[in-house]
Amino acid sequence: MHNGRLPTLVGGIFALIGLALLCVTIALAVSTASFLASAQRTDGTVVELTARTSTTRNSDGHSRRSTTWYPTVEFTVDGKQYSFESSTGSNPPAYTKGESLPVAYDPDDPYNAQISSFWSAFLAPMITGGLGVLFTPIGTILFLKGRRTARRRA
């Protein structure tokens, strides 16, 4: 750590990434809240659960497979049936086939719909916000300590 440059650089990068994540969080939350404020509500039914399997390798070279289940929801507006696959999946599945659940949809475009629950609506902003809240102060502390070290050595 020559003259505190590395902690200053790493801290600056972490802080900037954290701030960018917080900006993304605000944009996602505002967009979601705006959609939900203007959306109509109805009940939908889970008609299918789609499995998506991914494989990851750990540092020991062992592979691990995990399956995430995404519900496809069907609902009716003015006698016409619509369906969508949720962008939020889980393992184990959060819903069962045939289960009824609340749906929020755009009255001008019912194909634009989502499950009307807190977790489905705000999971992405919560993840990016959590990472932003973690990265920003850690980066700021590293940056300030690096700057302080550089000033002492100068």
mmCIF file of N, CA and C in Angstrom, residues 50-151:
data_model
loop_
_atom_site.group_PDB
_atom_site.id
_atom_site.type_symbol
_atom_site.label_atom_id
_atom_site.label_comp_id
_atom_site.label_asym_id
_atom_site.label_seq_id
_atom_site.Cartn_x
_atom_site.Cartn_y
_atom_site.Cartn_z
ATOM 1 N N THR A 50 -42.408 -22.480 -14.024
ATOM 2 C CA THR A 50 -41.313 -22.760 -14.939
ATOM 3 C C THR A 50 -40.015 -22.859 -14.151
ATOM 4 N N ALA A 51 -39.312 -23.963 -14.343
ATOM 5 C CA ALA A 51 -38.041 -24.183 -13.648
ATOM 6 C C ALA A 51 -36.894 -23.698 -14.521
ATOM 7 N N ARG A 52 -35.989 -22.957 -13.893
ATOM 8 C CA ARG A 52 -34.752 -22.539 -14.562
ATOM 9 C C ARG A 52 -33.601 -23.008 -13.683
ATOM 10 N N THR A 53 -32.754 -23.826 -14.272
ATOM 11 C CA THR A 53 -31.642 -24.409 -13.521
ATOM 12 C C THR A 53 -30.344 -23.736 -13.943
ATOM 13 N N SER A 54 -29.546 -23.393 -12.952
ATOM 14 C CA SER A 54 -28.234 -22.812 -13.232
ATOM 15 C C SER A 54 -27.173 -23.631 -12.511
ATOM 16 N N THR A 55 -25.974 -23.635 -13.090
ATOM 17 C CA THR A 55 -24.856 -24.367 -12.507
ATOM 18 C C THR A 55 -23.736 -23.384 -12.216
ATOM 19 N N THR A 56 -23.211 -23.460 -11.007
ATOM 20 C CA THR A 56 -22.071 -22.622 -10.632
ATOM 21 C C THR A 56 -20.961 -23.508 -10.099
ATOM 22 N N ARG A 57 -19.736 -23.041 -10.222
ATOM 23 C CA ARG A 57 -18.584 -23.770 -9.686
ATOM 24 C C ARG A 57 -17.994 -22.963 -8.543
ATOM 25 N N ASN A 58 -17.670 -23.677 -7.451
ATOM 26 C CA ASN A 58 -17.026 -22.994 -6.329
ATOM 27 C C ASN A 58 -15.513 -23.038 -6.522
ATOM 28 N N SER A 59 -14.778 -22.484 -5.602
ATOM 29 C CA SER A 59 -13.317 -22.398 -5.729
ATOM 30 C C SER A 59 -12.636 -23.765 -5.732
ATOM 31 N N ASP A 60 -13.307 -24.789 -5.197
ATOM 32 C CA ASP A 60 -12.743 -26.145 -5.191
ATOM 33 C C ASP A 60 -12.993 -26.884 -6.501
ATOM 34 N N GLY A 61 -13.723 -26.257 -7.422
ATOM 35 C CA GLY A 61 -14.015 -26.887 -8.701
ATOM 36 C C GLY A 61 -15.282 -27.719 -8.699
ATOM 37 N N HIS A 62 -15.953 -27.818 -7.559
ATOM 38 C CA HIS A 62 -17.196 -28.574 -7.493
ATOM 39 C C HIS A 62 -18.321 -27.743 -8.083
ATOM 40 N N SER A 63 -19.161 -28.381 -8.869
ATOM 41 C CA SER A 63 -20.287 -27.645 -9.437
ATOM 42 C C SER A 63 -21.525 -27.836 -8.568
ATOM 43 N N ARG A 64 -22.340 -26.822 -8.582
ATOM 44 C CA ARG A 64 -23.562 -26.831 -7.785
ATOM 45 C C ARG A 64 -24.694 -26.374 -8.675
ATOM 46 N N ARG A 65 -25.739 -27.156 -8.708
ATOM 47 C CA ARG A 65 -26.911 -26.802 -9.514
ATOM 48 C C ARG A 65 -28.005 -26.282 -8.603
ATOM 49 N N SER A 66 -28.677 -25.239 -9.062
ATOM 50 C CA SER A 66 -29.819 -24.746 -8.309
ATOM 51 C C SER A 66 -30.948 -24.433 -9.282
ATOM 52 N N THR A 67 -32.147 -24.702 -8.831
ATOM 53 C CA THR A 67 -33.325 -24.481 -9.656
ATOM 54 C C THR A 67 -34.173 -23.387 -9.033
ATOM 55 N N THR A 68 -34.589 -22.451 -9.867
ATOM 56 C CA THR A 68 -35.468 -21.369 -9.441
ATOM 57 C C THR A 68 -36.782 -21.510 -10.198
ATOM 58 N N TRP A 69 -37.889 -21.342 -9.473
ATOM 59 C CA TRP A 69 -39.218 -21.533 -10.052
ATOM 60 C C TRP A 69 -39.899 -20.186 -10.263
ATOM 61 N N TYR A 70 -40.375 -19.952 -11.495
ATOM 62 C CA TYR A 70 -41.051 -18.712 -11.862
ATOM 63 C C TYR A 70 -42.510 -19.012 -12.193
ATOM 64 N N PRO A 71 -43.442 -18.357 -11.506
ATOM 65 C CA PRO A 71 -44.854 -18.622 -11.783
ATOM 66 C C PRO A 71 -45.349 -17.897 -13.040
ATOM 67 N N THR A 72 -46.174 -18.576 -13.802
ATOM 68 C CA THR A 72 -46.916 -17.942 -14.891
ATOM 69 C C THR A 72 -48.322 -17.728 -14.365
ATOM 70 N N VAL A 73 -48.784 -16.486 -14.459
ATOM 71 C CA VAL A 73 -50.069 -16.090 -13.877
ATOM 72 C C VAL A 73 -51.025 -15.695 -14.984
ATOM 73 N N GLU A 74 -52.245 -16.165 -14.863
ATOM 74 C CA GLU A 74 -53.300 -15.854 -15.824
ATOM 75 C C GLU A 74 -54.372 -15.044 -15.113
ATOM 76 N N PHE A 75 -54.904 -14.022 -15.804
ATOM 77 C CA PHE A 75 -55.971 -13.209 -15.235
ATOM 78 C C PHE A 75 -56.872 -12.721 -16.356
ATOM 79 N N THR A 76 -58.055 -12.272 -15.996
ATOM 80 C CA THR A 76 -59.056 -11.852 -16.982
ATOM 81 C C THR A 76 -59.410 -10.385 -16.775
ATOM 82 N N VAL A 77 -59.438 -9.636 -17.883
ATOM 83 C CA VAL A 77 -59.863 -8.232 -17.877
ATOM 84 C C VAL A 77 -60.883 -8.060 -18.996
ATOM 85 N N ASP A 78 -62.070 -7.605 -18.642
ATOM 86 C CA ASP A 78 -63.150 -7.374 -19.618
ATOM 87 C C ASP A 78 -63.391 -8.595 -20.504
ATOM 88 N N GLY A 79 -63.381 -9.767 -19.892
ATOM 89 C CA GLY A 79 -63.669 -10.999 -20.606
ATOM 90 C C GLY A 79 -62.513 -11.553 -21.420
ATOM 91 N N LYS A 80 -61.388 -10.861 -21.473
ATOM 92 C CA LYS A 80 -60.239 -11.325 -22.237
ATOM 93 C C LYS A 80 -59.172 -11.833 -21.271
ATOM 94 N N GLN A 81 -58.578 -12.973 -21.615
ATOM 95 C CA GLN A 81 -57.592 -13.602 -20.752
ATOM 96 C C GLN A 81 -56.174 -13.136 -21.122
ATOM 97 N N TYR A 82 -55.404 -12.834 -20.085
ATOM 98 C CA TYR A 82 -54.009 -12.424 -20.231
ATOM 99 C C TYR A 82 -53.152 -13.309 -19.335
ATOM 100 N N SER A 83 -51.865 -13.405 -19.675
ATOM 101 C CA SER A 83 -50.954 -14.143 -18.807
ATOM 102 C C SER A 83 -49.567 -13.510 -18.877
ATOM 103 N N PHE A 84 -48.788 -13.741 -17.828
ATOM 104 C CA PHE A 84 -47.413 -13.251 -17.775
ATOM 105 C C PHE A 84 -46.614 -14.178 -16.886
ATOM 106 N N GLU A 85 -45.319 -14.227 -17.159
ATOM 107 C CA GLU A 85 -44.418 -14.957 -16.276
ATOM 108 C C GLU A 85 -43.770 -13.934 -15.357
ATOM 109 N N SER A 86 -43.821 -14.200 -14.065
ATOM 110 C CA SER A 86 -43.241 -13.289 -13.087
ATOM 111 C C SER A 86 -41.737 -13.199 -13.284
ATOM 112 N N SER A 87 -41.193 -12.022 -13.079
ATOM 113 C CA SER A 87 -39.743 -11.844 -13.168
ATOM 114 C C SER A 87 -39.057 -12.248 -11.868
ATOM 115 N N THR A 88 -39.853 -12.563 -10.857
ATOM 116 C CA THR A 88 -39.315 -12.970 -9.563
ATOM 117 C C THR A 88 -39.540 -14.465 -9.365
ATOM 118 N N GLY A 89 -38.442 -15.200 -9.224
ATOM 119 C CA GLY A 89 -38.531 -16.629 -8.982
ATOM 120 C C GLY A 89 -38.010 -16.963 -7.600
ATOM 121 N N SER A 90 -38.219 -18.206 -7.181
ATOM 122 C CA SER A 90 -37.756 -18.617 -5.857
ATOM 123 C C SER A 90 -37.520 -20.123 -5.813
ATOM 124 N N ASN A 91 -36.789 -20.536 -4.801
ATOM 125 C CA ASN A 91 -36.576 -21.945 -4.528
ATOM 126 C C ASN A 91 -36.606 -22.109 -3.016
ATOM 127 N N PRO A 92 -37.572 -22.821 -2.481
ATOM 128 C CA PRO A 92 -38.648 -23.543 -3.148
ATOM 129 C C PRO A 92 -39.651 -22.574 -3.771
ATOM 130 N N PRO A 93 -40.527 -23.097 -4.628
ATOM 131 C CA PRO A 93 -41.512 -22.223 -5.281
ATOM 132 C C PRO A 93 -42.360 -21.482 -4.247
ATOM 133 N N ALA A 94 -42.566 -20.181 -4.485
ATOM 134 C CA ALA A 94 -43.361 -19.368 -3.565
ATOM 135 C C ALA A 94 -44.863 -19.606 -3.752
ATOM 136 N N TYR A 95 -45.230 -20.140 -4.906
ATOM 137 C CA TYR A 95 -46.651 -20.353 -5.221
ATOM 138 C C TYR A 95 -46.851 -21.779 -5.717
ATOM 139 N N THR A 96 -48.094 -22.220 -5.686
ATOM 140 C CA THR A 96 -48.431 -23.535 -6.223
ATOM 141 C C THR A 96 -49.367 -23.361 -7.410
ATOM 142 N N LYS A 97 -49.329 -24.328 -8.299
ATOM 143 C CA LYS A 97 -50.214 -24.295 -9.456
ATOM 144 C C LYS A 97 -51.662 -24.275 -8.974
ATOM 145 N N GLY A 98 -52.464 -23.372 -9.539
ATOM 146 C CA GLY A 98 -53.857 -23.236 -9.143
ATOM 147 C C GLY A 98 -54.091 -22.206 -8.052
ATOM 148 N N GLU A 99 -53.008 -21.711 -7.450
ATOM 149 C CA GLU A 99 -53.135 -20.726 -6.375
ATOM 150 C C GLU A 99 -53.610 -19.381 -6.928
ATOM 151 N N SER A 100 -54.496 -18.742 -6.185
ATOM 152 C CA SER A 100 -54.992 -17.418 -6.540
ATOM 153 C C SER A 100 -54.115 -16.362 -5.874
ATOM 154 N N LEU A 101 -53.825 -15.290 -6.617
ATOM 155 C CA LEU A 101 -53.007 -14.227 -6.053
ATOM 156 C C LEU A 101 -53.357 -12.891 -6.691
ATOM 157 N N PRO A 102 -53.032 -11.777 -6.005
ATOM 158 C CA PRO A 102 -53.366 -10.455 -6.542
ATOM 159 C C PRO A 102 -52.442 -10.065 -7.692
ATOM 160 N N VAL A 103 -53.022 -9.402 -8.695
ATOM 161 C CA VAL A 103 -52.285 -8.953 -9.868
ATOM 162 C C VAL A 103 -52.523 -7.457 -10.048
ATOM 163 N N ALA A 104 -51.469 -6.735 -10.387
ATOM 164 C CA ALA A 104 -51.576 -5.328 -10.769
ATOM 165 C C ALA A 104 -51.253 -5.251 -12.260
ATOM 166 N N TYR A 105 -52.090 -4.528 -13.021
ATOM 167 C CA TYR A 105 -51.857 -4.437 -14.459
ATOM 168 C C TYR A 105 -52.139 -3.017 -14.946
ATOM 169 N N ASP A 106 -51.498 -2.670 -16.048
ATOM 170 C CA ASP A 106 -51.684 -1.371 -16.682
ATOM 171 C C ASP A 106 -53.030 -1.402 -17.411
ATOM 172 N N PRO A 107 -53.981 -0.514 -17.061
ATOM 173 C CA PRO A 107 -55.293 -0.555 -17.711
ATOM 174 C C PRO A 107 -55.229 -0.291 -19.214
ATOM 175 N N ASP A 108 -54.190 0.415 -19.678
ATOM 176 C CA ASP A 108 -54.030 0.672 -21.111
ATOM 177 C C ASP A 108 -53.330 -0.467 -21.833
ATOM 178 N N ASP A 109 -52.646 -1.313 -21.101
ATOM 179 C CA ASP A 109 -51.918 -2.447 -21.674
ATOM 180 C C ASP A 109 -51.872 -3.583 -20.660
ATOM 181 N N PRO A 110 -52.946 -4.384 -20.575
ATOM 182 C CA PRO A 110 -53.004 -5.452 -19.563
ATOM 183 C C PRO A 110 -51.875 -6.491 -19.676
ATOM 184 N N TYR A 111 -51.168 -6.515 -20.808
ATOM 185 C CA TYR A 111 -50.021 -7.422 -20.905
ATOM 186 C C TYR A 111 -48.896 -6.971 -19.968
ATOM 187 N N ASN A 112 -48.914 -5.708 -19.591
ATOM 188 C CA ASN A 112 -47.944 -5.169 -18.643
ATOM 189 C C ASN A 112 -48.510 -5.392 -17.244
ATOM 190 N N ALA A 113 -48.148 -6.505 -16.639
ATOM 191 C CA ALA A 113 -48.724 -6.895 -15.350
ATOM 192 C C ALA A 113 -47.650 -7.517 -14.472
ATOM 193 N N GLN A 114 -47.940 -7.536 -13.183
ATOM 194 C CA GLN A 114 -47.045 -8.183 -12.224
ATOM 195 C C GLN A 114 -47.844 -8.627 -11.010
ATOM 196 N N ILE A 115 -47.249 -9.546 -10.264
ATOM 197 C CA ILE A 115 -47.872 -9.983 -9.018
ATOM 198 C C ILE A 115 -47.869 -8.781 -8.076
ATOM 199 N N SER A 116 -49.010 -8.533 -7.482
ATOM 200 C CA SER A 116 -49.170 -7.352 -6.625
ATOM 201 C C SER A 116 -48.867 -7.707 -5.173
ATOM 202 N N SER A 117 -47.585 -7.951 -4.911
ATOM 203 C CA SER A 117 -47.144 -8.193 -3.542
ATOM 204 C C SER A 117 -45.890 -7.358 -3.304
ATOM 205 N N PHE A 118 -45.621 -7.060 -2.065
ATOM 206 C CA PHE A 118 -44.456 -6.240 -1.734
ATOM 207 C C PHE A 118 -43.179 -6.866 -2.273
ATOM 208 N N TRP A 119 -42.991 -8.180 -2.027
ATOM 209 C CA TRP A 119 -41.753 -8.842 -2.432
ATOM 210 C C TRP A 119 -41.574 -8.857 -3.934
ATOM 211 N N SER A 120 -42.632 -9.159 -4.679
ATOM 212 C CA SER A 120 -42.515 -9.193 -6.134
ATOM 213 C C SER A 120 -42.230 -7.808 -6.695
ATOM 214 N N ALA A 121 -42.856 -6.788 -6.108
ATOM 215 C CA ALA A 121 -42.707 -5.435 -6.626
ATOM 216 C C ALA A 121 -41.370 -4.801 -6.237
ATOM 217 N N PHE A 122 -40.930 -5.018 -5.009
ATOM 218 C CA PHE A 122 -39.786 -4.258 -4.510
ATOM 219 C C PHE A 122 -38.539 -5.084 -4.214
ATOM 220 N N LEU A 123 -38.473 -6.334 -4.688
ATOM 221 C CA LEU A 123 -37.284 -7.145 -4.441
ATOM 222 C C LEU A 123 -36.036 -6.540 -5.086
ATOM 223 N N ALA A 124 -36.121 -6.144 -6.347
ATOM 224 C CA ALA A 124 -34.951 -5.579 -7.037
ATOM 225 C C ALA A 124 -34.447 -4.304 -6.351
ATOM 226 N N PRO A 125 -35.336 -3.336 -6.032
ATOM 227 C CA PRO A 125 -34.823 -2.154 -5.330
ATOM 228 C C PRO A 125 -34.238 -2.486 -3.950
ATOM 229 N N MET A 126 -34.780 -3.490 -3.286
ATOM 230 C CA MET A 126 -34.239 -3.854 -1.974
ATOM 231 C C MET A 126 -32.828 -4.437 -2.103
ATOM 232 N N ILE A 127 -32.596 -5.229 -3.138
ATOM 233 C CA ILE A 127 -31.268 -5.818 -3.343
ATOM 234 C C ILE A 127 -30.264 -4.737 -3.712
ATOM 235 N N THR A 128 -30.594 -3.914 -4.706
ATOM 236 C CA THR A 128 -29.649 -2.866 -5.108
ATOM 237 C C THR A 128 -29.451 -1.852 -3.987
ATOM 238 N N GLY A 129 -30.509 -1.540 -3.264
ATOM 239 C CA GLY A 129 -30.388 -0.602 -2.139
ATOM 240 C C GLY A 129 -29.517 -1.156 -1.031
ATOM 241 N N GLY A 130 -29.694 -2.434 -0.725
ATOM 242 C CA GLY A 130 -28.869 -3.066 0.308
ATOM 243 C C GLY A 130 -27.398 -3.050 -0.062
ATOM 244 N N LEU A 131 -27.102 -3.367 -1.321
ATOM 245 C CA LEU A 131 -25.711 -3.335 -1.771
ATOM 246 C C LEU A 131 -25.165 -1.909 -1.763
ATOM 247 N N GLY A 132 -25.995 -0.949 -2.166
ATOM 248 C CA GLY A 132 -25.572 0.452 -2.149
ATOM 249 C C GLY A 132 -25.286 0.946 -0.748
ATOM 250 N N VAL A 133 -26.140 0.559 0.194
ATOM 251 C CA VAL A 133 -25.951 0.958 1.589
ATOM 252 C C VAL A 133 -24.699 0.293 2.171
ATOM 253 N N LEU A 134 -24.335 -0.860 1.672
ATOM 254 C CA LEU A 134 -23.129 -1.553 2.128
ATOM 255 C C LEU A 134 -21.864 -0.962 1.483
ATOM 256 N N PHE A 135 -21.889 -0.790 0.159
ATOM 257 C CA PHE A 135 -20.706 -0.336 -0.566
ATOM 258 C C PHE A 135 -20.343 1.123 -0.265
ATOM 259 N N THR A 136 -21.331 2.006 -0.177
ATOM 260 C CA THR A 136 -21.032 3.433 -0.026
ATOM 261 C C THR A 136 -20.232 3.748 1.241
ATOM 262 N N PRO A 137 -20.681 3.341 2.428
ATOM 263 C CA PRO A 137 -19.878 3.693 3.607
ATOM 264 C C PRO A 137 -18.533 2.971 3.666
ATOM 265 N N ILE A 138 -18.483 1.717 3.239
ATOM 266 C CA ILE A 138 -17.195 1.001 3.237
ATOM 267 C C ILE A 138 -16.220 1.705 2.308
ATOM 268 N N GLY A 139 -16.688 2.049 1.118
ATOM 269 C CA GLY A 139 -15.839 2.761 0.165
ATOM 270 C C GLY A 139 -15.406 4.113 0.685
ATOM 271 N N THR A 140 -16.320 4.828 1.313
ATOM 272 C CA THR A 140 -15.996 6.153 1.851
ATOM 273 C C THR A 140 -14.941 6.050 2.956
ATOM 274 N N ILE A 141 -15.104 5.076 3.839
ATOM 275 C CA ILE A 141 -14.130 4.887 4.926
ATOM 276 C C ILE A 141 -12.750 4.536 4.363
ATOM 277 N N LEU A 142 -12.708 3.594 3.413
ATOM 278 C CA LEU A 142 -11.423 3.236 2.794
ATOM 279 C C LEU A 142 -10.793 4.443 2.104
ATOM 280 N N PHE A 143 -11.601 5.197 1.382
ATOM 281 C CA PHE A 143 -11.113 6.373 0.672
ATOM 282 C C PHE A 143 -10.511 7.388 1.642
ATOM 283 N N LEU A 144 -11.246 7.685 2.708
ATOM 284 C CA LEU A 144 -10.775 8.679 3.678
ATOM 285 C C LEU A 144 -9.523 8.207 4.419
ATOM 286 N N LYS A 145 -9.472 6.920 4.780
ATOM 287 C CA LYS A 145 -8.276 6.388 5.445
ATOM 288 C C LYS A 145 -7.074 6.429 4.510
ATOM 289 N N GLY A 146 -7.289 6.112 3.257
ATOM 290 C CA GLY A 146 -6.207 6.170 2.277
ATOM 291 C C GLY A 146 -5.695 7.579 2.094
ATOM 292 N N ARG A 147 -6.601 8.528 2.027
ATOM 293 C CA ARG A 147 -6.212 9.943 1.901
ATOM 294 C C ARG A 147 -5.436 10.408 3.129
ATOM 295 N N ARG A 148 -5.885 9.997 4.293
ATOM 296 C CA ARG A 148 -5.212 10.368 5.537
ATOM 297 C C ARG A 148 -3.800 9.783 5.574
ATOM 298 N N THR A 149 -3.659 8.536 5.167
ATOM 299 C CA THR A 149 -2.352 7.882 5.128
ATOM 300 C C THR A 149 -1.438 8.594 4.120
ATOM 301 N N ALA A 150 -1.972 8.951 2.975
ATOM 302 C CA ALA A 150 -1.178 9.643 1.960
ATOM 303 C C ALA A 150 -0.719 11.009 2.472
ATOM 304 N N ARG A 151 -1.547 11.713 3.182
ATOM 305 C CA ARG A 151 -1.173 13.035 3.717
ATOM 306 C C ARG A 151 -0.087 12.910 4.782
#
